[in-house]
PDB file of N, CA and C in Angstrom:
ATOM      1  N   GLU A   1     -89.226 -27.957  16.504  1.00 38.00           N
ATOM      2  CA  GLU A   1     -89.461 -29.306  16.036  1.00 38.00           C
ATOM      3  C   GLU A   1     -88.137 -29.986  15.747  1.00 38.00           C
ATOM      4  N   THR A   2     -88.142 -31.297  15.806  1.00 40.00           N
ATOM      5  CA  THR A   2     -86.929 -32.066  15.586  1.00 40.00           C
ATOM      6  C   THR A   2     -87.084 -32.927  14.353  1.00 40.00           C
ATOM      7  N   LEU A   3     -86.096 -32.907  13.499  1.00 45.00           N
ATOM      8  CA  LEU A   3     -86.071 -33.751  12.321  1.00 45.00           C
ATOM      9  C   LEU A   3     -85.658 -35.153  12.737  1.00 45.00           C
ATOM     10  N   THR A   4     -86.417 -36.151  12.334  1.00 44.00           N
ATOM     11  CA  THR A   4     -86.059 -37.532  12.621  1.00 44.00           C
ATOM     12  C   THR A   4     -84.861 -37.907  11.769  1.00 44.00           C
ATOM     13  N   THR A   5     -83.838 -38.420  12.409  1.00 45.00           N
ATOM     14  CA  THR A   5     -82.620 -38.756  11.683  1.00 45.00           C
ATOM     15  C   THR A   5     -82.201 -40.189  11.957  1.00 45.00           C
ATOM     16  N   ALA A   6     -81.424 -40.716  11.061  1.00 44.00           N
ATOM     17  CA  ALA A   6     -80.807 -42.028  11.249  1.00 44.00           C
ATOM     18  C   ALA A   6     -79.311 -41.833  11.190  1.00 44.00           C
ATOM     19  N   GLN A   7     -78.611 -42.383  12.133  1.00 45.00           N
ATOM     20  CA  GLN A   7     -77.167 -42.225  12.166  1.00 45.00           C
ATOM     21  C   GLN A   7     -76.518 -43.044  11.069  1.00 45.00           C
ATOM     22  N   GLU A   8     -75.410 -42.527  10.563  1.00 46.00           N
ATOM     23  CA  GLU A   8     -74.605 -43.306   9.637  1.00 46.00           C
ATOM     24  C   GLU A   8     -73.906 -44.397  10.433  1.00 46.00           C
ATOM     25  N   SER A   9     -73.455 -45.440   9.754  1.00 43.00           N
ATOM     26  CA  SER A   9     -72.868 -46.574  10.456  1.00 43.00           C
ATOM     27  C   SER A   9     -71.651 -46.177  11.295  1.00 43.00           C
ATOM     28  N   VAL A  10     -70.849 -45.246  10.823  1.00 47.00           N
ATOM     29  CA  VAL A  10     -69.693 -44.794  11.579  1.00 47.00           C
ATOM     30  C   VAL A  10     -69.684 -43.272  11.566  1.00 47.00           C
ATOM     31  N   PRO A  11     -70.421 -42.645  12.491  1.00 56.00           N
ATOM     32  CA  PRO A  11     -70.484 -41.187  12.465  1.00 56.00           C
ATOM     33  C   PRO A  11     -69.150 -40.568  12.871  1.00 56.00           C
ATOM     34  N   VAL A  12     -68.686 -39.654  12.057  1.00 61.00           N
ATOM     35  CA  VAL A  12     -67.479 -38.900  12.353  1.00 61.00           C
ATOM     36  C   VAL A  12     -67.842 -37.436  12.180  1.00 61.00           C
ATOM     37  N   HIS A  13     -67.563 -36.652  13.190  1.00 62.00           N
ATOM     38  CA  HIS A  13     -67.956 -35.254  13.141  1.00 62.00           C
ATOM     39  C   HIS A  13     -66.738 -34.363  13.324  1.00 62.00           C
ATOM     40  N   ALA A  14     -66.838 -33.175  12.803  1.00 69.00           N
ATOM     41  CA  ALA A  14     -65.751 -32.202  12.889  1.00 69.00           C
ATOM     42  C   ALA A  14     -65.485 -31.837  14.346  1.00 69.00           C
ATOM     43  N   GLY A  15     -64.230 -31.667  14.687  1.00 77.00           N
ATOM     44  CA  GLY A  15     -63.865 -31.269  16.038  1.00 77.00           C
ATOM     45  C   GLY A  15     -64.421 -29.911  16.427  1.00 77.00           C
ATOM     46  N   CYS A  16     -64.694 -29.071  15.452  1.00 83.00           N
ATOM     47  CA  CYS A  16     -65.236 -27.736  15.731  1.00 83.00           C
ATOM     48  C   CYS A  16     -66.727 -27.777  16.036  1.00 83.00           C
ATOM     49  N   ASN A  17     -67.391 -28.899  15.747  1.00 77.00           N
ATOM     50  CA  ASN A  17     -68.831 -29.028  15.946  1.00 77.00           C
ATOM     51  C   ASN A  17     -69.113 -29.274  17.422  1.00 77.00           C
ATOM     52  N   LYS A  18     -69.724 -28.306  18.093  1.00 76.00           N
ATOM     53  CA  LYS A  18     -69.969 -28.394  19.532  1.00 76.00           C
ATOM     54  C   LYS A  18     -71.114 -29.354  19.867  1.00 76.00           C
ATOM     55  N   ASN A  19     -72.027 -29.588  18.925  1.00 74.00           N
ATOM     56  CA  ASN A  19     -73.118 -30.545  19.119  1.00 74.00           C
ATOM     57  C   ASN A  19     -73.097 -31.445  17.892  1.00 74.00           C
ATOM     58  N   SER A  20     -72.774 -32.701  18.075  1.00 72.00           N
ATOM     59  CA  SER A  20     -72.497 -33.587  16.941  1.00 72.00           C
ATOM     60  C   SER A  20     -73.649 -33.751  15.963  1.00 72.00           C
ATOM     61  N   TRP A  21     -74.856 -33.351  16.303  1.00 79.00           N
ATOM     62  CA  TRP A  21     -75.972 -33.492  15.354  1.00 79.00           C
ATOM     63  C   TRP A  21     -76.475 -32.158  14.830  1.00 79.00           C
ATOM     64  N   ASP A  22     -75.701 -31.105  15.008  1.00 86.00           N
ATOM     65  CA  ASP A  22     -76.031 -29.815  14.411  1.00 86.00           C
ATOM     66  C   ASP A  22     -75.243 -29.661  13.117  1.00 86.00           C
ATOM     67  N   PHE A  23     -75.942 -29.270  12.054  1.00 89.00           N
ATOM     68  CA  PHE A  23     -75.310 -29.030  10.761  1.00 89.00           C
ATOM     69  C   PHE A  23     -75.877 -27.746  10.185  1.00 89.00           C
ATOM     70  N   VAL A  24     -75.118 -27.101   9.300  1.00 91.00           N
ATOM     71  CA  VAL A  24     -75.544 -25.858   8.671  1.00 91.00           C
ATOM     72  C   VAL A  24     -75.375 -25.983   7.157  1.00 91.00           C
ATOM     73  N   PHE A  25     -76.300 -25.329   6.422  1.00 93.00           N
ATOM     74  CA  PHE A  25     -76.158 -25.258   4.972  1.00 93.00           C
ATOM     75  C   PHE A  25     -76.717 -23.923   4.506  1.00 93.00           C
ATOM     76  N   ASP A  26     -76.317 -23.513   3.318  1.00 93.00           N
ATOM     77  CA  ASP A  26     -76.612 -22.188   2.779  1.00 93.00           C
ATOM     78  C   ASP A  26     -77.872 -22.234   1.915  1.00 93.00           C
ATOM     79  N   THR A  27     -78.957 -21.664   2.420  1.00 93.00           N
ATOM     80  CA  THR A  27     -80.226 -21.688   1.684  1.00 93.00           C
ATOM     81  C   THR A  27     -80.307 -20.595   0.611  1.00 93.00           C
ATOM     82  N   SER A  28     -79.237 -19.823   0.433  1.00 94.00           N
ATOM     83  CA  SER A  28     -79.252 -18.815  -0.630  1.00 94.00           C
ATOM     84  C   SER A  28     -78.788 -19.398  -1.967  1.00 94.00           C
ATOM     85  N   THR A  29     -78.379 -20.673  -1.967  1.00 94.00           N
ATOM     86  CA  THR A  29     -77.929 -21.335  -3.197  1.00 94.00           C
ATOM     87  C   THR A  29     -78.979 -22.339  -3.656  1.00 94.00           C
ATOM     88  N   ASP A  30     -78.914 -22.736  -4.914  1.00 96.00           N
ATOM     89  CA  ASP A  30     -79.838 -23.764  -5.418  1.00 96.00           C
ATOM     90  C   ASP A  30     -79.682 -25.066  -4.642  1.00 96.00           C
ATOM     91  N   THR A  31     -78.450 -25.458  -4.382  1.00 93.00           N
ATOM     92  CA  THR A  31     -78.203 -26.691  -3.624  1.00 93.00           C
ATOM     93  C   THR A  31     -78.794 -26.586  -2.221  1.00 93.00           C
ATOM     94  N   GLY A  32     -78.605 -25.463  -1.573  1.00 93.00           N
ATOM     95  CA  GLY A  32     -79.150 -25.252  -0.234  1.00 93.00           C
ATOM     96  C   GLY A  32     -80.669 -25.279  -0.214  1.00 93.00           C
ATOM     97  N   ARG A  33     -81.285 -24.676  -1.220  1.00 94.00           N
ATOM     98  CA  ARG A  33     -82.755 -24.699  -1.293  1.00 94.00           C
ATOM     99  C   ARG A  33     -83.267 -26.111  -1.548  1.00 94.00           C
ATOM    100  N   ASN A  34     -82.567 -26.873  -2.374  1.00 95.00           N
ATOM    101  CA  ASN A  34     -82.944 -28.273  -2.605  1.00 95.00           C
ATOM    102  C   ASN A  34     -82.796 -29.088  -1.319  1.00 95.00           C
ATOM    103  N   THR A  35     -81.717 -28.841  -0.593  1.00 94.00           N
ATOM    104  CA  THR A  35     -81.504 -29.525   0.685  1.00 94.00           C
ATOM    105  C   THR A  35     -82.623 -29.194   1.658  1.00 94.00           C
ATOM    106  N   LEU A  36     -82.997 -27.945   1.736  1.00 94.00           N
ATOM    107  CA  LEU A  36     -84.102 -27.536   2.609  1.00 94.00           C
ATOM    108  C   LEU A  36     -85.388 -28.241   2.211  1.00 94.00           C
ATOM    109  N   SER A  37     -85.638 -28.385   0.935  1.00 95.00           N
ATOM    110  CA  SER A  37     -86.840 -29.095   0.465  1.00 95.00           C
ATOM    111  C   SER A  37     -86.854 -30.544   0.940  1.00 95.00           C
ATOM    112  N   VAL A  38     -85.702 -31.199   0.855  1.00 93.00           N
ATOM    113  CA  VAL A  38     -85.601 -32.596   1.307  1.00 93.00           C
ATOM    114  C   VAL A  38     -85.846 -32.677   2.815  1.00 93.00           C
ATOM    115  N   VAL A  39     -85.238 -31.776   3.559  1.00 92.00           N
ATOM    116  CA  VAL A  39     -85.389 -31.772   5.016  1.00 92.00           C
ATOM    117  C   VAL A  39     -86.844 -31.525   5.414  1.00 92.00           C
ATOM    118  N   LEU A  40     -87.473 -30.554   4.781  1.00 94.00           N
ATOM    119  CA  LEU A  40     -88.880 -30.261   5.108  1.00 94.00           C
ATOM    120  C   LEU A  40     -89.807 -31.406   4.704  1.00 94.00           C
ATOM    121  N   ALA A  41     -89.565 -31.993   3.542  1.00 94.00           N
ATOM    122  CA  ALA A  41     -90.387 -33.134   3.107  1.00 94.00           C
ATOM    123  C   ALA A  41     -90.235 -34.308   4.072  1.00 94.00           C
ATOM    124  N   ALA A  42     -89.012 -34.540   4.551  1.00 93.00           N
ATOM    125  CA  ALA A  42     -88.778 -35.621   5.511  1.00 93.00           C
ATOM    126  C   ALA A  42     -89.519 -35.350   6.815  1.00 93.00           C
ATOM    127  N   GLU A  43     -89.495 -34.118   7.261  1.00 93.00           N
ATOM    128  CA  GLU A  43     -90.198 -33.756   8.500  1.00 93.00           C
ATOM    129  C   GLU A  43     -91.704 -33.941   8.347  1.00 93.00           C
ATOM    130  N   ILE A  44     -92.250 -33.452   7.254  1.00 95.00           N
ATOM    131  CA  ILE A  44     -93.703 -33.553   7.033  1.00 95.00           C
ATOM    132  C   ILE A  44     -94.145 -35.003   6.934  1.00 95.00           C
ATOM    133  N   SER A  45     -93.358 -35.826   6.244  1.00 94.00           N
ATOM    134  CA  SER A  45     -93.727 -37.230   6.040  1.00 94.00           C
ATOM    135  C   SER A  45     -93.221 -38.138   7.168  1.00 94.00           C
ATOM    136  N   GLN A  46     -92.492 -37.550   8.118  1.00 92.00           N
ATOM    137  CA  GLN A  46     -91.926 -38.288   9.256  1.00 92.00           C
ATOM    138  C   GLN A  46     -91.040 -39.445   8.798  1.00 92.00           C
ATOM    139  N   ARG A  47     -90.289 -39.216   7.723  1.00 92.00           N
ATOM    140  CA  ARG A  47     -89.351 -40.218   7.206  1.00 92.00           C
ATOM    141  C   ARG A  47     -87.975 -39.973   7.804  1.00 92.00           C
ATOM    142  N   GLU A  48     -87.259 -41.052   8.043  1.00 90.00           N
ATOM    143  CA  GLU A  48     -85.902 -40.942   8.538  1.00 90.00           C
ATOM    144  C   GLU A  48     -84.961 -40.576   7.392  1.00 90.00           C
ATOM    145  N   VAL A  49     -83.944 -39.798   7.729  1.00 91.00           N
ATOM    146  CA  VAL A  49     -82.941 -39.416   6.758  1.00 91.00           C
ATOM    147  C   VAL A  49     -81.556 -39.755   7.288  1.00 91.00           C
ATOM    148  N   VAL A  50     -80.626 -39.886   6.375  1.00 90.00           N
ATOM    149  CA  VAL A  50     -79.215 -40.040   6.705  1.00 90.00           C
ATOM    150  C   VAL A  50     -78.562 -38.692   6.443  1.00 90.00           C
ATOM    151  N   ILE A  51     -77.778 -38.225   7.400  1.00 89.00           N
ATOM    152  CA  ILE A  51     -77.113 -36.939   7.243  1.00 89.00           C
ATOM    153  C   ILE A  51     -75.617 -37.127   7.450  1.00 89.00           C
ATOM    154  N   GLY A  52     -74.843 -36.273   6.820  1.00 89.00           N
ATOM    155  CA  GLY A  52     -73.393 -36.312   6.987  1.00 89.00           C
ATOM    156  C   GLY A  52     -72.802 -34.947   6.716  1.00 89.00           C
ATOM    157  N   GLY A  53     -71.706 -34.691   7.376  1.00 89.00           N
ATOM    158  CA  GLY A  53     -71.058 -33.402   7.230  1.00 89.00           C
ATOM    159  C   GLY A  53     -69.768 -33.465   6.444  1.00 89.00           C
ATOM    160  N   THR A  54     -69.230 -32.293   6.181  1.00 89.00           N
ATOM    161  CA  THR A  54     -68.003 -32.162   5.401  1.00 89.00           C
ATOM    162  C   THR A  54     -66.753 -32.327   6.250  1.00 89.00           C
ATOM    163  N   GLY A  55     -66.907 -32.239   7.555  1.00 88.00           N
ATOM    164  CA  GLY A  55     -65.753 -32.246   8.448  1.00 88.00           C
ATOM    165  C   GLY A  55     -65.190 -30.855   8.684  1.00 88.00           C
ATOM    166  N   LEU A  56     -65.874 -29.844   8.133  1.00 89.00           N
ATOM    167  CA  LEU A  56     -65.431 -28.456   8.262  1.00 89.00           C
ATOM    168  C   LEU A  56     -66.528 -27.610   8.878  1.00 89.00           C
ATOM    169  N   CYS A  57     -66.137 -26.516   9.485  1.00 90.00           N
ATOM    170  CA  CYS A  57     -67.095 -25.558  10.046  1.00 90.00           C
ATOM    171  C   CYS A  57     -66.843 -24.191   9.412  1.00 90.00           C
ATOM    172  N   ASP A  58     -66.957 -24.132   8.085  1.00 92.00           N
ATOM    173  CA  ASP A  58     -66.671 -22.901   7.352  1.00 92.00           C
ATOM    174  C   ASP A  58     -67.797 -21.876   7.430  1.00 92.00           C
ATOM    175  N   MET A  59     -69.049 -22.326   7.422  1.00 91.00           N
ATOM    176  CA  MET A  59     -70.175 -21.392   7.415  1.00 91.00           C
ATOM    177  C   MET A  59     -70.465 -20.819   8.796  1.00 91.00           C
ATOM    178  N   HIS A  60     -70.203 -21.607   9.827  1.00 88.00           N
ATOM    179  CA  HIS A  60     -70.432 -21.198  11.212  1.00 88.00           C
ATOM    180  C   HIS A  60     -69.363 -21.873  12.053  1.00 88.00           C
ATOM    181  N   SER A  61     -68.682 -21.128  12.874  1.00 87.00           N
ATOM    182  CA  SER A  61     -67.467 -21.622  13.532  1.00 87.00           C
ATOM    183  C   SER A  61     -67.665 -22.819  14.464  1.00 87.00           C
ATOM    184  N   ILE A  62     -68.885 -23.053  14.958  1.00 87.00           N
ATOM    185  CA  ILE A  62     -69.101 -24.177  15.876  1.00 87.00           C
ATOM    186  C   ILE A  62     -70.119 -25.186  15.348  1.00 87.00           C
ATOM    187  N   THR A  63     -70.457 -25.088  14.065  1.00 88.00           N
ATOM    188  CA  THR A  63     -71.443 -25.989  13.473  1.00 88.00           C
ATOM    189  C   THR A  63     -70.903 -26.535  12.157  1.00 88.00           C
ATOM    190  N   GLU A  64     -70.935 -27.850  12.020  1.00 89.00           N
ATOM    191  CA  GLU A  64     -70.376 -28.505  10.832  1.00 89.00           C
ATOM    192  C   GLU A  64     -71.214 -28.231   9.586  1.00 89.00           C
ATOM    193  N   ASP A  65     -70.537 -28.011   8.470  1.00 91.00           N
ATOM    194  CA  ASP A  65     -71.211 -27.818   7.186  1.00 91.00           C
ATOM    195  C   ASP A  65     -71.825 -29.147   6.741  1.00 91.00           C
ATOM    196  N   LEU A  66     -73.052 -29.097   6.285  1.00 92.00           N
ATOM    197  CA  LEU A  66     -73.753 -30.294   5.811  1.00 92.00           C
ATOM    198  C   LEU A  66     -73.223 -30.702   4.443  1.00 92.00           C
ATOM    199  N   MET A  67     -72.936 -31.991   4.280  1.00 92.00           N
ATOM    200  CA  MET A  67     -72.496 -32.492   2.974  1.00 92.00           C
ATOM    201  C   MET A  67     -73.645 -33.186   2.252  1.00 92.00           C
ATOM    202  N   HIS A  68     -74.423 -34.001   2.981  1.00 92.00           N
ATOM    203  CA  HIS A  68     -75.519 -34.706   2.324  1.00 92.00           C
ATOM    204  C   HIS A  68     -76.651 -35.012   3.299  1.00 92.00           C
ATOM    205  N   VAL A  69     -77.824 -35.137   2.730  1.00 93.00           N
ATOM    206  CA  VAL A  69     -79.006 -35.590   3.450  1.00 93.00           C
ATOM    207  C   VAL A  69     -79.828 -36.395   2.430  1.00 93.00           C
ATOM    208  N   TYR A  70     -80.214 -37.594   2.795  1.00 90.00           N
ATOM    209  CA  TYR A  70     -81.032 -38.392   1.891  1.00 90.00           C
ATOM    210  C   TYR A  70     -81.926 -39.331   2.694  1.00 90.00           C
ATOM    211  N   TYR A  71     -82.984 -39.792   2.058  1.00 88.00           N
ATOM    212  CA  TYR A  71     -83.951 -40.646   2.749  1.00 88.00           C
ATOM    213  C   TYR A  71     -83.354 -41.990   3.116  1.00 88.00           C
ATOM    214  N   GLN A  72     -83.667 -42.452   4.320  1.00 80.00           N
ATOM    215  CA  GLN A  72     -83.264 -43.766   4.802  1.00 80.00           C
ATOM    216  C   GLN A  72     -84.209 -44.799   4.165  1.00 80.00           C
ATOM    217  N   PHE A  73     -83.665 -45.813   3.532  1.00 76.00           N
ATOM    218  CA  PHE A  73     -84.510 -46.848   2.927  1.00 76.00           C
ATOM    219  C   PHE A  73     -84.452 -48.117   3.736  1.00 76.00           C
TER     220      PHE A  73
END
């Protein structure tokens, strides 16, 4: 399944990110579990979200670390 997303006005992605719309986050942390909840709720409700990365690929060498995800208003 694909999460419906809305692009930020000026998307900038890490050079290490091989696919500009792939992001990774750590679901073993409270922040990661909260992020997963937002992503799943957006998918279920078919709401658009804004996503952005950190500019780094620390968790996975070819996928940018997720910095934020929030509902598009």
